[in-house]
Amino acid sequence: MLLWREKIPDNWLPRVLNNLPAVLVDHAHLERKAATTALSLEKYRDLHSRVEELNAIAIEELQHFQLVLNILKQRAIPFSQAYPSLWISGMMRAVRPGQRHQVIDHLVCCSLIEGRSCEKFQILAGALQTVDIDLAKFYASLVESEGNHYATYLLMAREIDEAETARRLDFFLDLDVQLIRQPNPHPMLH
Ligand SMILES: [Fe+2]
Ligand SMILES: [Fe+2]
């Protein structure tokens, strides 16, 4: 897994554990957005040959979305409004326009979002062991899939342009350092 340049802030985990219903709603939206993101990557000329792999990711994310919706239903938590993530919107704002620049940046950004999800789901799976075993198992079951998405997106970018991907990965890892320290007004995954 990737070498992050900043660790997740210490207050993230207790805040998430103390606000699980809100975080589960946020998680449902995160999976919904991950599905639409995989489909939106299909617009790039450089990814037309990868359309089936991207469809497979979109289907997987949609299945994750449904799994979170099932958990919401079991727990009588209504599926409600999403709050914007300052970290995700900050990363996405740095995606440069222009066909080749945009596809590389978009893939690197998506890869890091998947990577942070993978890391956070792993932390949650461990922390929930003694609190909520069903939810702990659920988060553990997502780790491998999100890790694969992280690797797939990064590999897709490298196959388009290895050197540019390395430069932009360096840039986005530095941006992550700044953005992850920002206080989040709502309890959420990112
Ligand atoms: Fe997912
Ligand atoms: Fe994913």
PDB file of N, CA and C in Angstrom, residues 13 23 29 34 38 40 44 47 50 58 61 67 77 83 89-90 93 99 110 118 130 165 174 184:
ATOM      1  N   LEU A  13     -11.035   8.879  14.255  1.00  0.00           N
ATOM      2  CA  LEU A  13     -11.662   7.611  14.670  1.00  0.00           C
ATOM      3  C   LEU A  13     -12.694   7.800  15.800  1.00  0.00           C
ATOM      4  N   VAL A  23     -22.267   8.591   9.830  1.00  0.00           N
ATOM      5  CA  VAL A  23     -21.146   8.114   9.016  1.00  0.00           C
ATOM      6  C   VAL A  23     -21.620   7.046   8.031  1.00  0.00           C
ATOM      7  N   HIS A  29     -23.367   7.393   0.464  1.00  0.00           N
ATOM      8  CA  HIS A  29     -23.128   8.368  -0.616  1.00  0.00           C
ATOM      9  C   HIS A  29     -21.746   8.187  -1.240  1.00  0.00           C
ATOM     10  N   ALA A  34     -18.632   6.674  -5.854  1.00  0.00           N
ATOM     11  CA  ALA A  34     -17.559   5.840  -6.425  1.00  0.00           C
ATOM     12  C   ALA A  34     -18.057   5.133  -7.684  1.00  0.00           C
ATOM     13  N   ALA A  38     -16.521   5.821 -11.520  1.00  0.00           N
ATOM     14  CA  ALA A  38     -15.975   4.791 -12.421  1.00  0.00           C
ATOM     15  C   ALA A  38     -16.589   4.957 -13.809  1.00  0.00           C
ATOM     16  N   SER A  40     -17.820   7.777 -15.033  1.00  0.00           N
ATOM     17  CA  SER A  40     -17.412   9.050 -15.645  1.00  0.00           C
ATOM     18  C   SER A  40     -15.999   8.949 -16.236  1.00  0.00           C
ATOM     19  N   TYR A  44     -13.039   9.387 -21.064  1.00  0.00           N
ATOM     20  CA  TYR A  44     -11.704   9.724 -21.575  1.00  0.00           C
ATOM     21  C   TYR A  44     -11.261   8.769 -22.691  1.00  0.00           C
ATOM     22  N   LEU A  47      -9.063   5.940 -21.933  1.00  0.00           N
ATOM     23  CA  LEU A  47      -9.608   4.829 -21.137  1.00  0.00           C
ATOM     24  C   LEU A  47     -10.673   4.028 -21.887  1.00  0.00           C
ATOM     25  N   ARG A  50     -10.469   0.447 -21.618  1.00  0.00           N
ATOM     26  CA  ARG A  50     -10.625  -0.106 -20.272  1.00  0.00           C
ATOM     27  C   ARG A  50     -12.090  -0.086 -19.815  1.00  0.00           C
ATOM     28  N   ALA A  58     -17.612  -0.071 -11.375  1.00  0.00           N
ATOM     29  CA  ALA A  58     -18.888   0.617 -11.114  1.00  0.00           C
ATOM     30  C   ALA A  58     -19.907  -0.356 -10.514  1.00  0.00           C
ATOM     31  N   GLU A  61     -18.976  -1.086  -6.907  1.00  0.00           N
ATOM     32  CA  GLU A  61     -19.290   0.050  -6.028  1.00  0.00           C
ATOM     33  C   GLU A  61     -20.807   0.154  -5.798  1.00  0.00           C
ATOM     34  N   LEU A  67     -25.200  -2.643  -0.172  1.00  0.00           N
ATOM     35  CA  LEU A  67     -24.896  -3.257   1.129  1.00  0.00           C
ATOM     36  C   LEU A  67     -25.025  -2.227   2.253  1.00  0.00           C
ATOM     37  N   ILE A  77     -32.023   3.611  10.006  1.00  0.00           N
ATOM     38  CA  ILE A  77     -31.393   4.920   9.765  1.00  0.00           C
ATOM     39  C   ILE A  77     -31.855   5.387   8.388  1.00  0.00           C
ATOM     40  N   TYR A  83     -23.276  15.328   2.927  1.00  0.00           N
ATOM     41  CA  TYR A  83     -22.486  16.546   3.143  1.00  0.00           C
ATOM     42  C   TYR A  83     -21.256  16.471   2.242  1.00  0.00           C
ATOM     43  N   SER A  89     -13.375  17.294  -2.254  1.00  0.00           N
ATOM     44  CA  SER A  89     -13.556  18.418  -3.185  1.00  0.00           C
ATOM     45  C   SER A  89     -12.235  19.169  -3.377  1.00  0.00           C
ATOM     46  N   GLY A  90     -11.416  19.249  -2.340  1.00  0.00           N
ATOM     47  CA  GLY A  90     -10.107  19.895  -2.464  1.00  0.00           C
ATOM     48  C   GLY A  90      -9.194  19.138  -3.414  1.00  0.00           C
ATOM     49  N   ARG A  93     -10.599  19.556  -7.044  1.00  0.00           N
ATOM     50  CA  ARG A  93     -10.397  20.910  -7.592  1.00  0.00           C
ATOM     51  C   ARG A  93      -9.024  21.058  -8.246  1.00  0.00           C
ATOM     52  N   GLN A  99      -7.172  17.129 -22.107  1.00  0.00           N
ATOM     53  CA  GLN A  99      -7.422  15.687 -22.238  1.00  0.00           C
ATOM     54  C   GLN A  99      -6.431  14.822 -21.449  1.00  0.00           C
ATOM     55  N   CYS A 110      -8.684   9.654  -7.909  1.00  0.00           N
ATOM     56  CA  CYS A 110      -9.584   8.536  -7.576  1.00  0.00           C
ATOM     57  C   CYS A 110      -8.804   7.441  -6.858  1.00  0.00           C
ATOM     58  N   CYS A 118      -9.693   2.524   1.774  1.00  0.00           N
ATOM     59  CA  CYS A 118      -9.158   1.216   2.142  1.00  0.00           C
ATOM     60  C   CYS A 118      -8.508   1.291   3.521  1.00  0.00           C
ATOM     61  N   THR A 130     -14.850  -4.699  19.153  1.00  0.00           N
ATOM     62  CA  THR A 130     -15.431  -4.817  20.494  1.00  0.00           C
ATOM     63  C   THR A 130     -16.715  -3.999  20.646  1.00  0.00           C
ATOM     64  N   THR A 165       2.411  10.496 -14.274  1.00  0.00           N
ATOM     65  CA  THR A 165       1.712   9.927 -13.121  1.00  0.00           C
ATOM     66  C   THR A 165       2.567  10.065 -11.856  1.00  0.00           C
ATOM     67  N   ASP A 174       1.229  15.549  -1.555  1.00  0.00           N
ATOM     68  CA  ASP A 174       1.474  16.776  -0.786  1.00  0.00           C
ATOM     69  C   ASP A 174       0.169  17.504  -0.496  1.00  0.00           C
ATOM     70  N   ASN A 184     -13.055  18.991   9.841  1.00  0.00           N
ATOM     71  CA  ASN A 184     -14.254  18.670   9.079  1.00  0.00           C
ATOM     72  C   ASN A 184     -15.495  19.081   9.885  1.00  0.00           C
TER      73      ASN A 184
END
